[in-house]
Amino acid sequence: MGEDADTRKINHSFLRDHSYVTEADIISTVEFNHTGELLATGDKGGRVVIFQREPESKNEPHSQGEYNVYSTFQSHEPEFDYLKSLEIEEKINKIKWLPQQNAAHSLLSTNDKTIKLWKVTERDKRPEGYNLKDEEGKLKDLSTVTSLQVPVLKPMDLMVEVSPRRIFANGHTYHINSISVNSDCETYMSADDLRINLWHLAITDRSFNIVDIKPANMEDLTEVITASEFHPHHCNLFVYSSSKGSLRLCDMRASALCDKHSKLFEEPEDPSNRSFFSEIISSVSDVKFSHSGRFMLTRDYLTVKVWDLNMETKPIETYQVHDYLRSKLCSLYENDCIFDKFECAWNGSDSVIMTGAYNNFFRMFDRNTKRDVTLEASRESSKPRAILKPRRVCVGGKRRKDDISVDSLDFTKKILHTAWHPAENIIAIAATNNLYIFQDKVNSEMH
Amino acid sequence: MLGKGVKRKREEEEEEDLTSQDWWLEETTPSPNPEEGASPAPLPPSSLFNLSIFKLHHGLRRGEPDLRHLVLVVNTLRRIQSSMALESSPPEPPCPAPVDPLPVAPDAPLCTSVSALLDDLSHIEGLCDTQTSFSEDIPLSRPPETGLDPGRPAPLGSLELLLEDGLEGLFDDIDTSMYDCELWPNLKTDSGETEDKIQGQGLDVSELDYLMDVLVGTQTL
């Protein structure tokens, strides 16, 4: 990590809005919509909470651009699979927004088995002056009606209505880990551990299987799909990652079943770092295309890597998230933390990447300056509107004031889900059941 | 999701293994950072093996196993097994493995039991989900915890029982017309009956119903 003075250049102007406590439940996914006006979170209890950014007003400069709750709804309920005698969790695994095509907003939310399309609409007017009904909606006594009137629309308090428009069920045997909307705005894909399906947004009773890595003999199973995403511009291209650390770029034009990849991105194992846990820590937990579509970002247990689509042999950049954990893999295997799945995110200009870590820390890496910073999302360590202070984990040797020792890290406080506003320096961080939204007030434009 | 920590049982092991290097690494490399603050002593392969078996059992006993977690644990087990096989002497004496407290000393008997365990696992992986109700009705003759003690390698029998009890749904399909029904593996029930007769593909629903009734005991063959 760089000197304090340098790391401050990245983060010193971050202000914190305020934290939103979703009291009961752990946040399981966070996603901005395409304009950044809306931010959706899903939680373990199957609820979705949508936040809307307030328009900036000159009258109240302190509250400009803050996010407030816009709508809350129950997306998924716990279900029971009678065939297997198993309960299906209502936890929302992923939310993806559809590009906005009219006044309404639409999003896809999914749990382990079922994807739902929700439509979010606003109602701020209501008709008044019906001829046949009175104000309460009861039918009028016709003998009292002496003249006709034209109903008029009158303003009312804003009401946000959310309705399920499609339910895409029974497409997956295994647990859905990702969904991705295609740039054609007509189709989307859903991936579980062994298969990827392509759906049309308007058709719920069938989907098309495009990837199937289930072996004929289940005893040969050694690899599962961990994440997948459509290319942001080329509607025929998508990528999926595996538990062995490989990425497969597939072209749907090549064949109907994309079991054969067009490109395989894999970095050979570093012999000096080999251990029993090499495979587990190489398992890719998240893959994201850059906004430009030229690069991919992957997260494995200890690193984030940037891949160039034109180079399959190795990533072009590798950033260490928490390399001090490398000597602790045994303990982390014992307590299952080694299986934690962290997400990663690009900023709008693809110049900075972000990912979460333990102890409510999250990390940002500037690809241009090669500087990185560790920040903490917690109410104890920062007050509203305060500037975030860079944190440091010390691994022995000189210890500065406020450094955290590796052995003091709280592994129950993990930041798995993070999101970056598509255009501005605003980030959303989910820390267990708390949502933090940080804004960079000084450098609000992308560099 | 919170509080995943399993209580550390390694204090006694740490005392006994104070001088061990990181020999649980597959290749011998010097300890990378001697300046590090108190890193816990790494586990010997046999303990890692036992821990992995414990995780496998635990994962299989869940209602619906996490496939990624299972695959990663199984692959790690295989790595440990091959590493232990390399270290041990070539001839493999037969089971049972001796019941030693941690750390477990002999590797050769462990190798035998590991390969047998993994063979069993691959049999189990082919289970069809229609045997769900059958598994629930078979009572366990031994407490499942017998096989979960990481202090000794899990004997064959308890693994089978555990897998019978908590396995439904592992590596299997929803039984729809889109998916093939997997083979019925050889299974040992507590009464000792072998389900050889159940093998075969393409069993239809009425045959499966009949077989389930047989197993549950409402019908006799």
XYZ file of C-alpha atoms in Angstrom:
668
model
C 0.000 0.000 0.000
C 1.222 3.511 -0.687
C 2.089 6.282 1.672
C -0.751 7.793 3.601
C -0.468 11.068 1.713
C -0.876 9.309 -1.599
C -3.703 7.025 -0.616
C -5.566 10.007 0.617
C -5.767 11.297 -2.918
C -8.136 8.546 -3.776
C -10.406 8.635 -0.855
C -9.997 11.717 1.222
C -12.985 13.369 -0.268
C -15.400 10.580 0.360
C -18.254 11.654 2.509
C -20.700 9.312 4.052
C -24.375 9.997 3.659
C -25.892 7.952 6.380
C -26.330 4.316 7.070
C -29.581 2.518 6.543
C -30.275 -0.288 8.943
C -32.461 -3.015 7.548
C -33.200 -4.308 10.933
C -33.916 -7.944 10.610
C -32.055 -9.238 7.652
C -28.711 -9.659 6.080
C -28.294 -7.961 2.726
C -27.513 -10.479 0.028
C -27.247 -8.319 -3.082
C -26.874 -4.665 -4.088
C -27.400 -3.194 -7.555
C -27.643 0.280 -9.068
C -29.878 0.745 -12.087
C -28.464 1.991 -15.380
C -28.739 5.671 -14.524
C -27.802 5.310 -10.890
C -31.007 6.985 -9.841
C -32.208 3.813 -8.165
C -30.420 1.372 -5.915
C -31.929 -2.009 -5.105
C -30.964 -4.318 -2.266
C -32.137 -7.857 -1.656
C -31.937 -9.622 1.657
C -32.049 -13.039 3.213
C -35.696 -12.626 4.073
C -36.659 -12.362 0.420
C -37.358 -8.648 0.508
C -36.237 -6.047 -1.969
C -35.713 -2.446 -0.909
C -35.318 0.188 -3.595
C -33.681 3.511 -2.815
C -34.064 6.579 -4.979
C -31.657 9.423 -5.253
C -33.133 12.754 -4.365
C -32.673 15.389 -7.013
C -30.018 17.878 -6.052
C -31.475 21.098 -4.804
C -29.727 24.360 -4.217
C -31.846 25.052 -1.172
C -30.451 22.175 0.821
C -26.925 21.569 -0.340
C -26.277 19.017 2.369
C -28.987 16.679 1.240
C -28.273 16.859 -2.433
C -28.164 13.552 -4.111
C -29.001 11.462 -1.077
C -30.681 8.114 -1.370
C -33.967 7.517 0.403
C -36.255 4.540 0.513
C -38.474 4.455 -2.552
C -40.206 1.113 -2.255
C -40.087 -2.120 -0.292
C -41.672 -5.368 -1.319
C -41.539 -9.060 -0.640
C -40.036 -10.645 -3.700
C -39.686 -14.284 -2.713
C -41.213 -16.404 -0.021
C -39.809 -19.602 1.424
C -41.047 -22.574 -0.549
C -41.104 -26.275 0.004
C -39.999 -28.741 -2.616
C -42.213 -31.719 -1.892
C -40.333 -34.011 -4.211
C -37.102 -33.628 -2.335
C -38.536 -32.697 1.048
C -36.411 -29.605 1.058
C -37.063 -26.014 1.844
C -36.155 -23.483 -0.824
C -34.649 -20.379 0.712
C -36.235 -17.052 -0.031
C -32.892 -15.287 0.068
C -32.415 -12.982 -2.909
C -29.230 -14.043 -4.628
C -29.152 -11.432 -7.359
C -31.030 -8.412 -8.661
C -30.559 -7.030 -12.141
C -32.262 -3.962 -13.531
C -33.641 -3.909 -17.040
C -32.806 -0.885 -19.156
C -35.620 1.584 -18.764
C -37.883 1.679 -21.784
C -40.814 3.686 -20.495
C -41.949 5.438 -17.360
C -41.820 2.227 -15.381
C -38.726 0.574 -13.948
C -38.270 -3.177 -14.181
C -35.963 -5.508 -12.380
C -35.250 -9.213 -12.169
C -34.772 -10.781 -8.768
C -33.862 -14.380 -8.110
C -33.512 -16.809 -5.270
C -32.006 -20.301 -5.618
C -34.679 -21.563 -7.972
C -37.058 -18.921 -9.307
C -36.525 -15.665 -11.163
C -39.152 -12.955 -11.069
C -39.665 -9.864 -13.176
C -40.999 -6.919 -11.195
C -42.435 -3.727 -12.553
C -42.122 -0.572 -10.486
C -44.519 2.216 -11.353
C -45.434 5.523 -9.844
C -48.838 6.878 -9.332
C -49.141 10.528 -8.425
C -52.546 11.387 -9.865
C -55.952 9.939 -9.462
C -59.182 10.549 -11.299
C -61.941 12.364 -9.471
C -65.466 13.167 -10.478
C -66.875 9.895 -11.710
C -70.439 9.947 -12.810
C -71.491 6.599 -11.483
C -69.338 6.282 -8.372
C -68.952 8.597 -5.445
C -65.701 9.547 -3.720
C -65.588 6.309 -1.749
C -66.228 4.255 -4.824
C -69.776 3.291 -4.022
C -72.320 3.376 -6.777
C -74.376 6.490 -6.782
C -78.092 6.484 -6.632
C -78.845 7.302 -10.253
C -81.814 9.412 -9.374
C -79.450 11.907 -7.801
C -77.403 12.295 -10.934
C -78.668 15.293 -12.789
C -75.748 16.213 -14.996
C -72.730 14.614 -16.580
C -69.206 15.557 -15.659
C -65.854 14.641 -17.071
C -63.556 13.062 -14.496
C -60.361 15.010 -13.997
C -56.953 13.875 -12.828
C -55.963 15.421 -9.563
C -52.567 15.146 -7.898
C -52.184 12.795 -4.985
C -49.362 11.698 -2.737
C -46.853 9.677 -4.653
C -47.562 5.986 -4.527
C -45.026 3.476 -5.747
C -46.553 0.253 -6.925
C -44.633 -2.914 -7.536
C -46.144 -5.886 -9.280
C -44.762 -9.211 -10.407
C -45.087 -9.405 -14.173
C -43.335 -12.686 -14.894
C -42.312 -15.674 -12.884
C -39.637 -17.869 -14.435
C -39.845 -21.082 -12.490
C -38.695 -24.660 -12.792
C -35.747 -23.861 -14.979
C -33.044 -24.897 -12.570
C -32.193 -28.052 -10.739
C -29.271 -26.562 -8.890
C -28.857 -23.257 -7.110
C -28.969 -20.133 -9.242
C -25.864 -18.047 -8.637
C -26.230 -15.316 -11.261
C -28.522 -13.652 -13.755
C -27.581 -11.253 -16.515
C -29.717 -9.187 -18.865
C -28.613 -9.188 -22.476
C -27.832 -5.964 -24.311
C -30.634 -6.859 -26.712
C -33.041 -6.093 -23.844
C -35.129 -9.079 -24.856
C -33.317 -12.001 -23.317
C -31.467 -12.788 -20.151
C -29.554 -15.734 -18.788
C -29.575 -17.502 -15.462
C -26.787 -19.751 -14.256
C -26.777 -22.445 -11.618
C -23.942 -24.718 -10.516
C -24.009 -26.841 -13.640
C -26.182 -25.183 -16.262
C -26.924 -21.851 -17.876
C -30.316 -21.084 -19.369
C -31.353 -18.407 -21.798
C -34.784 -16.893 -21.314
C -36.910 -14.469 -23.219
C -38.241 -11.803 -20.905
C -41.766 -12.318 -22.175
C -41.837 -16.111 -22.089
C -41.954 -17.945 -18.799
C -42.865 -21.492 -19.693
C -39.655 -22.412 -21.438
C -36.002 -21.567 -21.486
C -33.147 -22.641 -23.655
C -30.186 -24.409 -22.145
C -26.962 -22.941 -23.492
C -24.342 -24.394 -21.168
C -24.385 -27.757 -19.483
C -21.302 -28.950 -17.648
C -22.972 -31.754 -15.818
C -20.892 -34.876 -16.476
C -22.573 -38.046 -17.670
C -21.222 -39.693 -14.560
C -21.717 -37.547 -11.510
C -18.698 -39.144 -9.911
C -16.659 -37.257 -12.498
C -17.911 -33.910 -11.228
C -14.957 -31.749 -10.305
C -15.987 -28.263 -11.359
C -19.054 -26.043 -11.026
C -20.157 -22.743 -12.547
C -19.750 -19.883 -10.108
C -20.791 -16.730 -12.013
C -21.816 -15.566 -15.460
C -22.464 -12.355 -17.343
C -23.426 -11.146 -20.787
C -21.080 -8.861 -22.661
C -22.313 -5.270 -22.295
C -22.375 -4.598 -26.038
C -22.174 -7.852 -27.987
C -25.411 -9.685 -27.450
C -23.913 -12.962 -28.644
C -21.085 -13.085 -26.113
C -21.132 -14.127 -22.484
C -18.636 -15.338 -19.943
C -18.895 -17.824 -17.112
C -16.445 -18.609 -14.359
C -15.724 -21.872 -12.602
C -14.699 -23.178 -9.222
C -11.316 -24.050 -10.687
C -10.543 -20.443 -11.503
C -11.123 -20.522 -15.238
C -13.218 -18.195 -17.376
C -14.960 -19.273 -20.524
C -16.070 -16.778 -23.114
C -18.813 -18.208 -25.288
C -20.295 -17.102 -28.565
C -23.923 -18.016 -29.052
C -23.542 -17.700 -32.784
C -21.070 -20.567 -32.875
C -23.501 -23.232 -31.758
C -26.726 -23.656 -29.905
C -25.137 -25.408 -26.970
C -22.158 -23.406 -25.820
C -20.344 -26.190 -24.028
C -17.299 -25.468 -26.130
C -15.915 -22.116 -25.275
C -14.621 -19.635 -27.776
C -11.933 -18.554 -25.368
C -10.612 -20.052 -22.162
C -8.967 -17.683 -19.716
C -6.842 -19.411 -17.162
C -3.719 -18.534 -15.245
C -1.349 -21.392 -14.489
C -0.922 -22.181 -10.802
C 2.010 -20.451 -9.158
C 4.260 -23.305 -8.020
C 5.707 -21.294 -5.147
C 2.260 -20.835 -3.651
C 0.939 -24.341 -4.075
C -0.967 -25.858 -1.199
C -3.896 -28.117 -0.562
C -6.048 -25.027 -0.758
C -4.817 -23.779 -4.116
C -7.954 -24.793 -5.901
C -10.314 -23.360 -3.327
C -8.638 -19.975 -3.337
C -8.540 -19.924 -7.116
C -12.289 -20.428 -7.361
C -13.747 -17.335 -9.008
C -16.560 -15.842 -6.961
C -17.533 -13.008 -9.307
C -16.909 -11.903 -12.881
C -17.789 -8.487 -14.326
C -17.211 -7.052 -17.762
C -15.831 -3.547 -17.833
C -18.180 -0.842 -19.082
C -16.076 -0.616 -22.210
C -16.444 -4.327 -22.828
C -12.718 -4.717 -23.378
C -11.859 -6.232 -20.019
C -13.153 -8.609 -17.412
C -12.728 -8.348 -13.671
C -12.620 -11.482 -11.553
C -12.478 -12.039 -7.821
C -11.012 -15.084 -6.195
C -10.326 -15.535 -2.516
C -7.179 -13.459 -2.236
C -7.022 -11.332 -5.378
C -8.882 -9.360 -8.011
C -7.681 -9.746 -11.565
C -8.226 -7.746 -14.717
C -8.288 -9.777 -17.929
C -7.987 -8.487 -21.461
C -10.422 -10.277 -23.747
C -7.624 -10.621 -26.247
C -5.280 -12.457 -23.925
C -6.248 -15.819 -22.536
C -3.025 -16.925 -20.945
C -3.000 -14.693 -17.908
C -4.596 -11.563 -16.465
C -3.102 -8.213 -17.362
C -3.362 -6.994 -13.787
C -3.511 -8.733 -10.423
C -4.249 -6.941 -7.182
C -3.786 -8.448 -3.740
C -6.853 -7.911 -1.613
C -5.619 -9.450 1.635
C -2.499 -11.442 0.984
C -1.835 -11.592 4.742
C -4.449 -14.330 4.831
C -2.317 -16.623 2.715
C -0.613 -18.061 5.773
C -3.939 -18.547 7.523
C -5.691 -20.618 4.906
C -5.824 -23.631 7.162
C -7.799 -21.788 9.830
C -9.983 -20.196 7.201
C -10.680 -23.631 5.779
C -11.567 -24.879 9.212
C -14.108 -22.144 9.854
C -15.358 -22.172 6.254
C -14.399 -18.564 5.602
C -12.277 -19.755 2.703
C -15.522 -20.475 0.878
C -16.821 -16.904 1.178
C -17.823 -15.393 -2.135
C -16.827 -11.781 -2.538
C -18.087 -9.603 -5.360
C -16.159 -7.002 -7.303
C -17.066 -3.825 -9.156
C -15.770 -1.364 -11.733
C -16.263 2.360 -11.494
C -17.970 4.083 -14.392
C -14.796 4.872 -16.286
C -13.177 1.467 -15.609
C -10.248 3.156 -13.933
C -10.883 1.989 -10.370
C -11.953 -1.412 -9.104
C -13.450 -2.243 -5.752
C -14.043 -5.326 -3.685
C -14.895 -6.242 -0.122
C -12.897 -8.002 2.573
C -13.180 -8.890 6.271
C -13.552 -6.707 9.319
C -15.965 -4.549 7.302
C -13.052 -3.427 5.177
C -13.328 -2.825 1.483
C -10.555 -2.155 -0.968
C -10.172 0.072 -3.988
C -7.470 -0.166 -6.615
C -6.695 2.626 -9.044
C -5.560 0.969 -12.241
C -3.803 4.058 -13.541
C -1.829 5.166 -10.532
C -1.532 1.656 -9.064
C -2.486 3.089 -5.693
C -4.813 1.180 -3.444
C -6.689 1.973 -0.289
C -8.469 0.109 2.467
C -11.568 1.693 3.942
C -13.939 0.596 6.634
C -17.713 0.573 6.621
C -18.872 0.853 10.183
C -20.742 3.331 12.286
C -18.202 3.146 15.039
C -15.353 4.302 12.916
C -17.030 7.114 11.057
C -19.697 9.650 11.724
C -22.103 10.907 9.092
C -20.493 13.329 6.654
C -17.058 12.535 7.974
C -14.218 11.723 5.691
C -13.287 8.077 5.590
C -9.908 7.334 6.986
C -7.704 4.812 5.231
C -7.129 1.667 7.243
C -4.119 -0.567 7.382
C -3.637 -4.149 8.354
C -0.262 -4.854 9.833
C 1.314 -8.250 9.496
C 4.222 -7.826 11.814
C 7.142 -5.450 11.788
C 6.434 -1.817 12.416
C 2.978 -1.128 13.601
C 1.532 2.316 13.284
C -1.165 3.804 15.400
C -4.665 2.697 14.331
C -3.291 -0.265 12.428
C -5.243 -3.458 12.810
C -3.361 -6.623 13.468
C -4.190 -9.610 11.294
C -5.158 -11.608 14.335
C -7.653 -8.953 15.402
C -9.638 -9.086 12.192
C -13.264 -9.961 12.651
C -14.067 -12.638 10.106
C -17.766 -12.480 10.801
C -17.867 -8.942 9.439
C -17.490 -9.580 5.751
C -18.309 -7.236 2.910
C -19.417 -9.564 0.181
C -21.645 -7.226 -1.822
C -20.622 -3.882 -3.239
C -21.843 -1.723 -6.104
C -20.586 1.354 -7.898
C -22.793 4.012 -9.437
C -22.573 3.733 -13.239
C -21.466 7.314 -13.748
C -20.501 8.974 -10.493
C -18.266 8.269 -7.551
C -20.980 6.861 -5.367
C -20.634 3.414 -3.896
C -23.000 1.153 -2.009
C -21.527 -1.227 0.540
C -23.494 -3.982 2.249
C -22.053 -4.844 5.632
C -24.118 -7.733 6.966
C -27.473 -6.052 7.637
C -26.309 -2.497 7.124
C -26.155 -0.564 3.889
C -23.600 2.205 3.530
C -23.632 4.698 0.708
C -20.515 6.763 0.221
C -20.203 9.736 -2.079
C -17.181 11.546 -3.353
C -18.320 15.125 -3.188
C -15.180 16.785 -4.392
C -14.492 14.628 -7.411
C -18.017 13.939 -8.490
C -17.030 13.558 -12.109
C -15.204 10.563 -13.389
C -11.559 10.943 -14.283
C -23.969 -16.887 7.684
C -22.613 -15.325 10.820
C -20.682 -17.252 13.370
C -19.340 -19.887 11.057
C -16.418 -20.474 13.325
C -15.959 -24.057 14.316
C -14.418 -24.343 17.734
C -10.742 -24.834 17.365
C -9.708 -28.229 18.587
C -6.122 -27.862 17.752
C -4.588 -26.751 21.036
C -3.295 -30.191 21.902
C -2.089 -30.595 18.389
C -0.258 -27.317 18.461
C 1.616 -28.372 21.566
C 2.661 -31.623 19.989
C 3.518 -30.097 16.641
C 5.564 -27.151 17.705
C 8.478 -28.124 15.552
C 6.549 -28.995 12.418
C 7.165 -26.880 9.371
C 4.549 -26.239 6.761
C 4.760 -29.784 5.597
C 1.090 -29.835 4.790
C 2.062 -27.900 1.722
C 2.380 -30.254 -1.186
C 5.830 -29.034 -2.069
C 8.330 -28.247 0.581
C 8.762 -24.518 0.694
C 10.319 -22.516 3.488
C 7.954 -20.651 5.713
C 7.352 -17.442 3.765
C 7.329 -14.918 6.537
C 9.081 -15.821 9.740
C 8.318 -12.371 11.124
C 4.596 -13.032 11.202
C 2.871 -12.804 14.503
C 1.646 -16.030 16.071
C 0.377 -17.948 13.054
C -1.266 -21.180 14.108
C 0.766 -24.298 13.457
C -0.464 -25.837 10.224
C -2.308 -29.118 10.397
C -0.642 -32.295 9.243
C -2.256 -33.855 6.172
C -3.998 -36.536 8.177
C -5.760 -33.958 10.318
C -6.665 -31.949 7.253
C -8.019 -35.137 5.809
C -10.159 -35.772 8.863
C -11.332 -32.192 8.855
C -12.307 -32.520 5.196
C -14.199 -35.717 5.877
C -16.016 -33.931 8.675
C -16.918 -31.109 6.316
C -18.109 -33.582 3.738
C -20.334 -35.323 6.225
C -21.614 -32.039 7.504
C -22.310 -30.813 4.013
C -24.090 -34.001 3.029
C -26.266 -33.945 6.089
C -27.688 -30.594 5.119
C -31.068 -30.569 3.484
C -29.762 -29.453 0.141
C -25.984 -29.565 -0.115
C -24.049 -26.642 -1.488
C -22.627 -28.198 -4.642
C -19.708 -25.795 -4.942
C -18.698 -26.350 -1.350
C -18.935 -30.119 -1.751
C -16.963 -30.209 -4.977
C -14.214 -28.057 -3.513
C -14.002 -30.179 -0.367
C -13.931 -33.407 -2.370
C -11.215 -32.064 -4.643
C -9.207 -30.989 -1.605
C -9.680 -34.441 -0.127
C -8.338 -35.987 -3.293
C -5.303 -33.737 -3.171
C -4.636 -34.675 0.420
C -5.161 -38.320 -0.369
C -2.698 -38.333 -3.233
C -0.213 -36.419 -1.138
C -0.554 -38.883 1.696
C -0.293 -41.774 -0.724
C 2.978 -40.366 -1.997
C 4.340 -40.032 1.507
C 3.269 -43.407 2.784
C 4.967 -46.699 1.853
C 3.567 -48.257 -1.317
C 1.851 -51.412 0.017
C -1.514 -50.672 1.533
C -2.355 -52.816 4.542
C -6.066 -53.463 4.959
C -8.410 -51.509 7.191
C -9.459 -50.840 9.899
C -7.376 -47.809 10.789
C -6.219 -47.665 14.395
C -8.101 -45.361 16.714
C -5.466 -42.798 17.641
C -5.912 -39.415 19.199
C -4.665 -36.484 17.172
C -2.246 -36.359 15.484
C -2.909 -39.570 13.648
C 0.263 -41.401 12.892
C -0.242 -44.154 10.333
C -0.914 -43.085 6.795
C -1.215 -46.365 4.976
C -4.492 -47.538 6.516
C -5.874 -44.055 5.963
C -5.107 -44.325 2.265
C -7.127 -47.462 2.012
C -10.083 -45.997 3.807
C -9.860 -42.770 1.796
C -10.071 -44.486 -1.534
C -12.906 -46.617 -0.291
C -14.671 -43.527 0.990
C -14.277 -41.719 -2.292
C -15.524 -44.763 -4.140
C -18.548 -44.783 -1.920
C -19.049 -41.093 -2.556
C -19.033 -41.628 -6.284
C -21.630 -44.357 -5.890
C -23.748 -42.081 -3.808
C -23.362 -39.271 -6.315
C -25.391 -41.265 -8.787
C -28.438 -41.505 -6.577
C -31.797 -40.759 -8.064
C -33.939 -38.387 -6.052
C -36.880 -40.761 -6.021
C -35.284 -42.620 -3.193
C -35.921 -39.630 -0.943
C -38.787 -41.113 1.010
C -37.047 -44.450 1.264
C -34.018 -42.912 2.959
C -36.123 -41.170 5.537
C -37.747 -44.375 6.684
C -34.579 -46.274 7.372
C -33.526 -45.715 10.961
C -29.883 -45.465 11.788
C -28.469 -48.299 13.799
C -25.571 -46.220 14.995
C -25.465 -42.586 16.019
C -24.175 -40.525 13.123
C -21.599 -38.777 15.283
C -19.513 -41.938 15.209
C -18.152 -40.924 11.888
C -17.833 -37.262 12.677
C -15.116 -37.397 15.249
C -12.180 -35.856 13.509
C -9.931 -37.643 15.929
C -10.051 -40.745 13.809
C -10.740 -41.548 10.228
C -14.370 -42.208 9.465
C -15.027 -45.905 9.081
C -16.778 -47.071 5.957
C -20.022 -48.098 7.499
C -20.892 -44.867 9.237
C -20.243 -42.915 6.052
C -22.761 -45.050 4.237
C -25.320 -44.577 6.968
C -24.752 -40.865 7.057
C -25.054 -40.614 3.334
C -28.227 -42.644 3.346
C -29.719 -40.455 5.976
C -28.838 -37.021 4.766
C -27.993 -37.530 1.165
C -31.259 -36.972 -0.604
C -30.721 -34.471 -3.316
C -26.943 -34.712 -3.537
C -25.793 -34.362 -7.109
C -29.211 -35.321 -8.407
C -31.899 -34.010 -10.660
C -35.440 -32.963 -10.425
C -37.294 -35.923 -11.789
C -38.807 -34.375 -14.884
C -38.983 -35.765 -18.348
C -36.146 -33.489 -19.358
C -33.645 -35.263 -17.215
C -32.489 -38.839 -17.090
C -33.001 -40.846 -13.950
C -29.674 -41.878 -12.501
C -28.671 -45.424 -11.761
C -29.624 -46.923 -8.444
C -26.370 -47.715 -6.703
C -25.681 -50.682 -4.491
C -26.818 -49.706 -1.073
C -26.664 -51.477 2.225
C -29.674 -50.934 4.457
C -29.488 -51.510 8.168
C -31.158 -54.831 7.812
C -28.352 -55.863 5.527
C -30.380 -56.165 2.348
C -28.538 -55.227 -0.754
C -30.494 -53.346 -3.328
C -28.901 -55.038 -6.322
C -32.249 -55.662 -7.770
C -32.912 -51.966 -8.019
C -30.179 -51.327 -10.552
C -31.133 -50.448 -14.015
C -32.081 -47.445 -16.014
C -35.399 -46.184 -17.125
C -37.465 -47.470 -14.213
C -40.961 -46.210 -14.511
C -42.942 -44.681 -11.726
C -44.993 -47.761 -10.875
C -41.893 -49.911 -10.540
C -40.292 -47.304 -8.319
C -43.404 -47.140 -6.178
C -43.371 -50.901 -5.781
C -39.732 -50.927 -4.870
C -40.215 -48.192 -2.339
C -42.987 -50.144 -0.725
C -40.729 -53.150 -0.530
C -38.002 -51.198 1.110
C -40.326 -49.569 3.567
C -41.572 -52.981 4.453
C -45.213 -52.720 3.578
C -44.741 -55.373 0.963
C -42.658 -58.469 0.888
C -40.878 -59.683 -2.183
